[in-house]
Amino acid sequence: MDRILIQGGERLIGEVEVSGSKNASLPIFAACILTEGENLFHNIPKLKDIETISKVLKTLGVKVDPVEDHTYRIDATEVPYCEAPYELVKTMRASILVLGPLVARKGEAIVSLPGGCAIGARPINLHLMGLEAMGARIELKKGYVEAKADRLRGADIALDTPTVTGTENLMMAATLAKGRTILRNAAMEPEVVELAQVLNKMGAKIEGAGTSTIVIEGVEGLGGVNHTVIPDRIEAGTLMVAAGLTRGNIKLLNCPLHHMEALIYKLREAGVEIESDGDGVRVVGNTRIRSTDVKTQPYPGFPTDMQAQFMVLMSLARGLSVITETIFENRFIHVSELLRMGANIRIKGNTAIIQGVDHLSGAPVMATDLRASASLVLAGLVAEGVTEVSRVYHLDRGYERLDEKLARLGANIKRI
Ligand code: EPU
């Protein structure tokens, strides 16, 4: 199993390109199930999760071919099967994104229930409630969701909470439903907007994505598209924190600044300088980090997917900061590892109270989820001595060769 070794203390300097967005690519791949034709997608990141969604689509009989480095051809002219098995879904919860498209296209979907994961229980009740409102008959059998409908029909659906993949699943299902669907309290994440744009290019009629009310007029069929996926705002944010932590000076190319406002506001409060610079974004960490409080929220609030990385920054800030996690009930698993590196953090319920320290010390650490792993790599960049991060497969699910990118910026980091 791969591990990452980091000798802390190097300033990051240079240019680096942000990869395509994982959480935009996954629903877009699932959306192909709705199309009778060939789709070509560019700027797809090279990630374990992309391999997994490709396998799920292939299990359904969809043709998925990587044609160039970051380009995929997906042909769903035929979708002969409708079952997404436990073996795949258990390795990636986002596999549930095939549920809506399958029932809309084929009238039947059998998808393993994803179960909980390290960061929380992560139910899918809202995905199921929405499909039922559209006329699907849903049964849970032997750990699988079975959904059936001759043809889905438009419905007025109010989500209790603005779930991202739930909004995406229902928006995709509604594109082929008979009549109009209204999704209220919908998620407003850039990845939802991106999916709506791709679906509209495919021939769907969606309005309001990016606001809390999305209106979808069902159509008879969708066709293939050629599309370049947006850059990954969480990878960009992780690299910004890396620059701030190491008092670095880096330029991010292909950086989706306009999707990162809440994070950038907080990074600036912490003393990290972020400015547009020609074809990219310059990030400079000049001063001792200042403490600032953060509360995770659905978009456009501060993203939960940046909470662990920001906590490393606050661990080295001057003063006390409070980080409140409101999205997932167990997303502080990185804290015990940061404590082993010398951070001073106390947890009270969904709140972490962080007293900044002068330095962290390298240690062997491991994490049990993607963003937590990224936070440990960041901590290793500034810790005194050597940090060894194990279970790197979590990192590889969602970051395209993060270790190589950091090495190119001057970090003393290697994979063994
Ligand atoms: N929720 C429900 N019922 C549902 C669905 C969600 O109660 O049916 C609750 C969840 O328990 C949670 C909240 O709603 O408390 C928000 O969860 P959401 O459904 O929005 O999360 P998700 O769609 O499963 C996506 C991202 C996550 C990201 C969250 C929040 C993808 C593939 N995943 O997950 O990304 O953390 O939104 O922004 O888009 C990651 O990339 O590391 C990652 C975990």
Coordinates of C-alpha atoms and ligand atoms in Angstrom, one line a residue:
M1 CA 0.0 0.0 0.0
D2 CA 1.4 3.4 -0.9
R3 CA 2.5 5.9 1.7
I4 CA 3.6 9.5 1.4
L5 CA 6.7 10.8 3.1
I6 CA 7.2 14.5 3.7
Q7 CA 10.1 16.4 5.1
G8 CA 8.5 19.6 6.2
G9 CA 9.8 23.1 5.9
E10 CA 10.0 23.9 2.2
R11 CA 8.3 27.0 0.8
L12 CA 6.1 26.3 -2.2
I13 CA 7.0 28.3 -5.2
G14 CA 6.0 28.1 -8.9
E15 CA 3.0 27.4 -11.1
V16 CA 0.6 24.5 -10.9
E17 CA -2.6 23.6 -12.9
V18 CA -5.8 22.8 -11.1
S19 CA -7.4 19.5 -12.4
G20 CA -10.9 19.0 -13.5
S21 CA -13.6 18.8 -10.8
K22 CA -14.3 15.3 -9.3
N23 CA -17.7 16.2 -8.0
A24 CA -18.8 17.7 -11.3
S25 CA -17.4 14.8 -13.4
L26 CA -19.2 12.0 -11.4
P27 CA -22.8 13.2 -12.0
I28 CA -22.0 14.1 -15.6
F29 CA -20.8 10.5 -16.2
A30 CA -24.1 9.3 -14.7
A31 CA -26.1 11.7 -16.8
C32 CA -24.9 9.8 -19.9
I33 CA -27.3 7.0 -19.0
L34 CA -30.0 9.5 -20.2
T35 CA -28.6 10.0 -23.6
E36 CA -28.9 8.0 -26.9
G37 CA -25.6 9.0 -28.5
E38 CA -22.0 9.6 -28.0
N39 CA -20.6 12.0 -25.4
L40 CA -17.1 13.4 -25.3
F41 CA -15.8 14.9 -22.0
H42 CA -12.6 16.8 -21.5
N43 CA -10.7 17.9 -18.4
I44 CA -11.7 14.7 -16.5
P45 CA -9.4 14.3 -13.6
K46 CA -7.4 11.0 -13.3
L47 CA -8.8 9.6 -10.1
K48 CA -9.9 6.4 -8.5
D49 CA -13.5 7.7 -8.2
I50 CA -13.6 8.3 -12.0
E51 CA -12.4 4.7 -12.5
T52 CA -15.2 3.5 -10.2
I53 CA -18.0 5.4 -11.9
S54 CA -16.7 4.1 -15.2
K55 CA -16.9 0.6 -13.9
V56 CA -20.5 1.2 -12.7
L57 CA -21.5 2.5 -16.2
K58 CA -19.8 -0.5 -17.8
T59 CA -21.7 -2.9 -15.6
L60 CA -24.9 -1.3 -17.0
G61 CA -23.6 -2.0 -20.6
V62 CA -22.6 1.6 -21.3
K63 CA -19.4 2.0 -23.4
V64 CA -16.8 4.1 -21.5
D65 CA -13.5 4.7 -23.2
P66 CA -10.6 7.0 -22.1
V67 CA -9.5 8.4 -25.5
E68 CA -6.7 10.8 -24.4
D69 CA -5.1 11.8 -21.1
H70 CA -8.1 13.6 -19.7
T71 CA -10.8 12.9 -22.3
Y72 CA -13.5 10.2 -22.1
R73 CA -15.9 9.0 -24.7
I74 CA -19.2 7.6 -23.3
D75 CA -21.7 5.9 -25.5
A76 CA -25.0 5.0 -23.9
T77 CA -27.0 4.2 -27.1
E78 CA -27.8 0.9 -25.4
V79 CA -28.2 0.5 -21.7
P80 CA -29.0 -3.2 -21.5
Y81 CA -28.7 -3.7 -17.7
C82 CA -30.1 -1.8 -14.7
E83 CA -28.2 -3.1 -11.6
A84 CA -25.4 -1.3 -9.8
P85 CA -23.8 -3.9 -7.5
Y86 CA -22.8 -3.6 -3.9
E87 CA -19.1 -4.4 -4.7
L88 CA -18.9 -1.1 -6.6
V89 CA -21.3 1.1 -4.7
K90 CA -19.6 0.3 -1.3
T91 CA -16.3 1.7 -2.6
M92 CA -17.9 5.0 -3.8
R93 CA -21.2 6.3 -2.4
A94 CA -21.6 8.7 -5.4
S95 CA -22.5 5.5 -7.4
I96 CA -26.0 6.3 -6.2
L97 CA -26.1 9.0 -8.9
V98 CA -27.1 6.3 -11.5
L99 CA -30.4 5.7 -9.7
G100 CA -32.3 8.6 -11.1
P101 CA -31.0 8.4 -14.6
L102 CA -31.6 4.6 -14.7
V103 CA -35.2 4.7 -13.6
A104 CA -35.9 7.6 -16.0
R105 CA -34.3 5.9 -19.0
K106 CA -35.1 2.3 -18.4
G107 CA -38.1 2.3 -16.1
E108 CA -36.2 0.2 -13.6
A109 CA -33.1 0.6 -11.4
I110 CA -31.6 -1.8 -8.9
V111 CA -28.9 0.0 -6.9
S112 CA -27.1 -1.1 -3.8
L113 CA -27.7 1.1 -0.8
P114 CA -24.4 2.9 -0.1
G115 CA -24.5 2.6 3.7
G116 CA -22.7 4.9 6.1
C117 CA -19.1 6.2 5.7
A118 CA -16.3 7.5 7.8
I119 CA -17.7 11.1 7.9
G120 CA -21.3 10.3 8.8
A121 CA -24.4 8.2 8.3
R122 CA -25.2 9.9 4.9
P123 CA -28.8 8.8 4.3
I124 CA -30.4 8.9 0.8
N125 CA -34.0 9.3 2.0
L126 CA -34.4 12.5 0.1
H127 CA -33.3 10.9 -3.2
L128 CA -35.9 8.2 -2.7
M129 CA -38.7 10.6 -1.5
G130 CA -38.2 12.7 -4.6
L131 CA -38.3 9.7 -7.0
E132 CA -41.5 8.5 -5.2
A133 CA -43.1 11.9 -5.7
M134 CA -42.3 11.5 -9.4
G135 CA -44.3 8.2 -9.4
A136 CA -41.5 5.6 -8.9
R137 CA -42.4 2.6 -6.8
I138 CA -39.5 2.1 -4.4
E139 CA -38.7 -1.1 -2.5
L140 CA -35.7 -1.9 -0.3
K141 CA -34.6 -5.5 -0.7
K142 CA -31.5 -7.3 0.5
G143 CA -29.5 -4.0 0.8
Y144 CA -30.6 -2.8 -2.6
V145 CA -33.1 0.0 -3.7
E146 CA -35.4 -1.2 -6.4
A147 CA -37.1 1.6 -8.3
K148 CA -39.7 1.1 -11.0
A149 CA -41.9 3.4 -13.1
D150 CA -43.4 3.1 -16.6
R151 CA -42.7 6.8 -17.0
L152 CA -41.8 9.2 -14.3
R153 CA -44.1 12.3 -14.0
G154 CA -43.3 15.8 -13.0
A155 CA -43.8 16.7 -9.4
D156 CA -43.4 19.6 -6.9
I157 CA -40.7 18.5 -4.5
A158 CA -39.4 20.3 -1.4
L159 CA -36.1 19.0 0.0
D160 CA -35.7 19.1 3.8
T161 CA -32.1 19.9 3.3
P162 CA -30.3 21.0 0.1
T163 CA -28.5 17.7 -0.7
V164 CA -26.0 17.9 -3.5
T165 CA -26.2 14.4 -5.0
G166 CA -29.9 14.3 -4.2
T167 CA -30.6 17.4 -6.2
E168 CA -28.5 16.0 -9.0
N169 CA -30.2 12.6 -9.0
L170 CA -33.7 14.2 -9.1
M171 CA -32.8 16.8 -11.7
M172 CA -31.5 14.1 -14.0
A173 CA -34.5 11.9 -13.4
A174 CA -36.9 14.8 -14.1
T175 CA -35.3 15.6 -17.5
L176 CA -37.2 12.6 -19.0
A177 CA -40.3 12.8 -16.8
K178 CA -43.7 13.7 -18.3
G179 CA -44.4 17.3 -17.4
R180 CA -42.8 19.8 -15.1
T181 CA -40.8 19.1 -12.0
I182 CA -40.0 21.8 -9.4
L183 CA -37.2 21.2 -6.9
R184 CA -37.4 23.5 -3.9
N185 CA -34.6 24.1 -1.4
A186 CA -32.3 22.6 -4.1
A187 CA -28.5 22.6 -3.6
M188 CA -26.8 25.5 -5.3
E189 CA -23.3 24.1 -5.6
P190 CA -21.3 24.9 -8.8
E191 CA -21.3 21.2 -9.6
V192 CA -25.1 21.3 -9.7
V193 CA -25.0 24.2 -12.1
E194 CA -22.5 22.4 -14.3
L195 CA -24.6 19.3 -14.4
A196 CA -27.7 21.4 -15.4
Q197 CA -25.6 23.0 -18.2
V198 CA -24.5 19.7 -19.5
L199 CA -28.1 18.3 -19.4
N200 CA -29.4 21.4 -21.2
K201 CA -26.7 20.8 -23.9
M202 CA -28.0 17.2 -24.1
G203 CA -31.5 18.7 -24.9
A204 CA -33.0 19.0 -21.4
K205 CA -35.0 22.0 -20.3
I206 CA -33.8 23.1 -16.9
E207 CA -34.0 26.6 -15.4
G208 CA -32.9 28.0 -12.1
A209 CA -29.9 25.8 -11.3
G210 CA -27.6 27.8 -9.0
T211 CA -30.7 29.1 -7.1
S212 CA -32.7 27.2 -4.6
T213 CA -35.6 26.5 -7.0
I214 CA -34.9 24.5 -10.1
V215 CA -37.6 23.9 -12.7
I216 CA -37.3 21.1 -15.2
E217 CA -39.7 20.5 -18.1
G218 CA -39.5 16.9 -19.1
V219 CA -38.5 16.0 -22.7
E220 CA -38.8 12.8 -24.8
G221 CA -35.1 12.1 -25.1
L222 CA -31.6 13.4 -24.8
G223 CA -28.6 13.3 -27.1
G224 CA -24.8 13.2 -26.8
V225 CA -22.6 16.3 -26.1
N226 CA -19.0 17.5 -26.2
H227 CA -18.1 19.3 -23.0
T228 CA -15.1 20.5 -21.0
V229 CA -15.6 20.0 -17.2
I230 CA -15.0 22.9 -14.7
P231 CA -11.9 22.9 -12.5
D232 CA -11.9 21.5 -9.0
R233 CA -12.6 24.2 -6.4
I234 CA -11.6 22.0 -3.6
E235 CA -8.3 21.0 -5.1
A236 CA -7.6 24.7 -5.8
G237 CA -8.5 25.6 -2.2
T238 CA -6.2 22.8 -0.8
L239 CA -3.3 24.2 -2.8
M240 CA -4.1 27.7 -1.6
V241 CA -3.9 26.5 2.0
A242 CA -0.6 24.8 1.2
A243 CA 0.8 28.1 -0.1
G244 CA -0.5 30.0 3.0
L245 CA 1.0 27.4 5.4
T246 CA 4.4 27.3 3.8
R247 CA 4.7 31.1 3.3
G248 CA 4.8 30.2 -0.4
N249 CA 4.2 32.1 -3.6
I250 CA 2.4 30.1 -6.2
K251 CA 0.3 30.7 -9.3
L252 CA -2.7 28.5 -9.8
L253 CA -3.7 28.0 -13.5
N254 CA -7.3 27.1 -14.4
C255 CA -8.5 28.2 -11.0
P256 CA -12.3 28.6 -10.5
L257 CA -12.0 31.8 -8.3
H258 CA -15.7 32.6 -8.8
H259 CA -16.7 29.3 -7.2
M260 CA -14.6 29.9 -4.1
E261 CA -15.8 33.2 -2.6
A262 CA -16.5 32.1 1.0
L263 CA -13.2 30.2 1.2
I264 CA -11.2 33.1 -0.2
Y265 CA -12.8 35.5 2.2
K266 CA -11.6 33.4 5.1
L267 CA -8.2 32.7 3.6
R268 CA -7.7 36.5 3.3
E269 CA -8.9 37.0 6.8
A270 CA -6.2 34.5 7.8
G271 CA -3.6 36.6 6.0
V272 CA -3.2 34.7 2.8
E273 CA -2.9 37.0 -0.2
I274 CA -5.0 35.9 -3.2
E275 CA -5.1 38.0 -6.4
S276 CA -5.9 37.4 -10.1
D277 CA -2.6 37.3 -12.1
G278 CA -3.0 37.2 -15.8
D279 CA -4.1 33.7 -16.8
G280 CA -4.1 32.5 -13.2
V281 CA -4.4 33.3 -9.5
R282 CA -1.4 34.2 -7.4
V283 CA -1.4 33.0 -3.8
V284 CA 1.1 34.3 -1.3
G285 CA 1.6 33.5 2.3
N286 CA 3.7 36.3 3.8
T287 CA 2.9 36.6 7.4
R288 CA 2.1 34.5 10.5
I289 CA -1.4 33.2 10.0
R290 CA -4.2 35.0 11.8
S291 CA -7.0 33.1 13.6
T292 CA -10.5 33.3 12.2
D293 CA -13.7 31.4 12.9
V294 CA -15.4 29.2 10.3
K295 CA -18.7 27.4 10.0
T296 CA -19.4 25.0 7.2
Q297 CA -22.5 25.6 5.2
P298 CA -24.1 24.5 1.9
Y299 CA -22.9 26.6 -1.1
P300 CA -22.4 29.6 -1.2
G301 CA -21.2 29.1 2.4
F302 CA -17.8 27.7 3.5
P303 CA -17.5 24.2 2.0
T304 CA -17.3 21.2 4.4
D305 CA -14.8 19.7 1.9
M306 CA -12.3 22.4 3.0
Q307 CA -12.9 22.2 6.7
A308 CA -10.1 19.7 7.5
Q309 CA -7.5 21.6 5.4
F310 CA -8.5 25.0 7.0
M311 CA -8.1 23.5 10.4
V312 CA -4.4 22.8 9.7
L313 CA -4.0 26.5 8.9
M314 CA -5.8 27.5 12.1
S315 CA -3.6 25.1 14.1
L316 CA -0.6 27.4 13.2
A317 CA -2.5 30.7 13.6
R318 CA -1.8 33.3 16.2
G319 CA -4.7 33.0 18.7
L320 CA -7.9 31.0 19.1
S321 CA -10.3 29.9 16.4
V322 CA -13.5 28.0 16.3
I323 CA -14.5 25.7 13.5
T324 CA -18.1 24.5 13.4
E325 CA -19.1 21.6 11.1
T326 CA -22.8 21.6 10.3
I327 CA -23.0 19.2 7.3
F328 CA -21.6 15.9 8.4
E329 CA -21.7 14.6 12.0
N330 CA -18.3 12.9 12.1
R331 CA -16.0 15.1 10.1
F332 CA -13.4 15.7 12.7
I333 CA -11.5 12.4 12.3
H334 CA -8.3 14.3 11.3
V335 CA -8.2 16.0 14.7
S336 CA -6.7 13.0 16.6
E337 CA -4.0 12.8 14.0
L338 CA -3.3 16.5 14.2
L339 CA -3.0 16.3 18.0
R340 CA -0.3 13.7 17.5
M341 CA 1.6 16.2 15.4
G342 CA 1.4 18.8 18.3
A343 CA -1.8 20.7 17.4
N344 CA -3.9 22.1 20.3
I345 CA -7.5 21.3 19.4
R346 CA -10.5 20.5 21.6
I347 CA -13.8 19.1 20.2
K348 CA -17.2 19.9 21.7
G349 CA -20.0 18.3 19.7
N350 CA -19.8 19.7 16.2
T351 CA -17.3 22.5 17.2
A352 CA -13.5 22.4 17.2
I353 CA -11.7 25.0 19.4
I354 CA -8.2 25.5 18.1
Q355 CA -5.4 27.3 19.9
G356 CA -2.7 28.1 17.4
V357 CA 0.8 26.6 18.2
D358 CA 4.2 27.8 16.9
H359 CA 5.0 24.6 15.1
L360 CA 3.8 21.0 14.4
S361 CA 6.1 18.0 14.5
G362 CA 6.3 15.3 11.9
A363 CA 4.7 11.9 12.8
P364 CA 3.4 8.8 11.3
V365 CA -0.3 9.5 10.6
M366 CA -3.2 8.0 8.8
A367 CA -6.7 9.1 7.8
T368 CA -10.0 7.4 6.9
D369 CA -11.4 9.8 4.4
L370 CA -10.3 11.9 1.4
R371 CA -10.2 15.5 2.8
A372 CA -8.8 14.3 6.1
S373 CA -5.9 12.7 4.2
A374 CA -5.3 16.0 2.4
S375 CA -5.2 17.9 5.7
L376 CA -2.5 15.5 7.0
V377 CA -0.4 16.0 3.8
L378 CA -0.7 19.8 4.4
A379 CA 0.3 19.5 8.0
G380 CA 3.3 17.4 6.9
L381 CA 4.5 20.3 4.6
V382 CA 5.1 22.6 7.6
A383 CA 5.8 20.1 10.4
E384 CA 9.4 19.9 11.7
G385 CA 10.9 16.5 10.7
V386 CA 9.3 13.7 8.7
T387 CA 5.6 13.0 8.4
E388 CA 4.5 9.6 7.0
V389 CA 0.9 9.6 5.7
S390 CA -0.5 6.1 5.2
R391 CA -3.7 4.9 3.6
V392 CA -3.0 7.2 0.7
Y393 CA -5.7 5.5 -1.4
H394 CA -8.2 7.9 0.3
L395 CA -6.2 10.8 -1.2
D396 CA -6.0 9.2 -4.6
R397 CA -9.8 8.9 -4.8
G398 CA -10.2 12.7 -5.1
Y399 CA -6.8 14.4 -5.8
E400 CA -4.9 13.9 -9.1
R401 CA -1.3 13.2 -8.1
L402 CA -1.3 15.8 -5.3
D403 CA 2.1 14.6 -4.1
E404 CA 3.6 15.2 -7.6
K405 CA 2.0 18.6 -7.9
L406 CA 3.4 19.6 -4.5
A407 CA 6.8 18.2 -5.4
R408 CA 6.9 20.3 -8.5
L409 CA 6.3 23.4 -6.3
G410 CA 9.3 22.5 -4.2
A411 CA 7.9 20.3 -1.4
N412 CA 10.2 17.6 -0.2
I413 CA 7.6 14.8 -0.7
K414 CA 7.7 11.3 -2.1
R415 CA 5.5 8.3 -2.5
I416 CA 6.8 5.0 -1.4
Ligands
EPU1 N1 -28.9 14.2 3.7 C1 -30.0 13.7 4.1 N2 -30.8 12.9 3.3 C2 -30.4 12.7 2.0 C3 -29.3 13.2 1.5 C4 -28.5 14.0 2.4 O1 -30.4 13.9 5.3 O2 -31.2 12.0 1.3 C5 -28.0 15.1 4.5 C6 -26.6 14.5 4.8 O3 -26.7 13.5 5.8 C7 -25.8 15.7 5.1 C8 -26.4 16.8 4.2 O4 -27.7 16.3 3.8 O5 -26.0 16.0 6.4 C9 -25.7 17.1 3.0 O6 -25.3 16.0 2.3 P1 -25.3 15.9 0.7 O7 -26.3 15.0 0.3 O8 -25.3 17.3 0.1 O9 -23.9 15.2 0.4 P2 -23.5 14.3 -0.8 O10 -24.4 14.7 -2.0 O11 -23.6 12.9 -0.4 C10 -21.7 15.8 -1.9 C11 -20.2 15.6 -2.2 C12 -19.4 15.6 -1.0 C13 -19.6 16.9 -0.2 C14 -21.1 17.1 0.1 C15 -21.4 18.4 0.8 C16 -20.3 14.5 -4.4 C17 -20.1 13.3 -5.1 N3 -20.1 14.4 -3.0 O12 -22.0 14.7 -1.1 O13 -18.0 15.5 -1.3 O14 -18.9 16.8 1.1 O15 -21.9 17.0 -1.1 O16 -21.0 19.4 0.0 O17 -20.7 15.5 -4.9 C18 -15.8 14.9 -1.1 O18 -15.6 15.2 -2.3 O19 -14.8 14.6 -0.3 C19 -17.1 14.8 -0.6 C20 -17.5 14.1 0.5

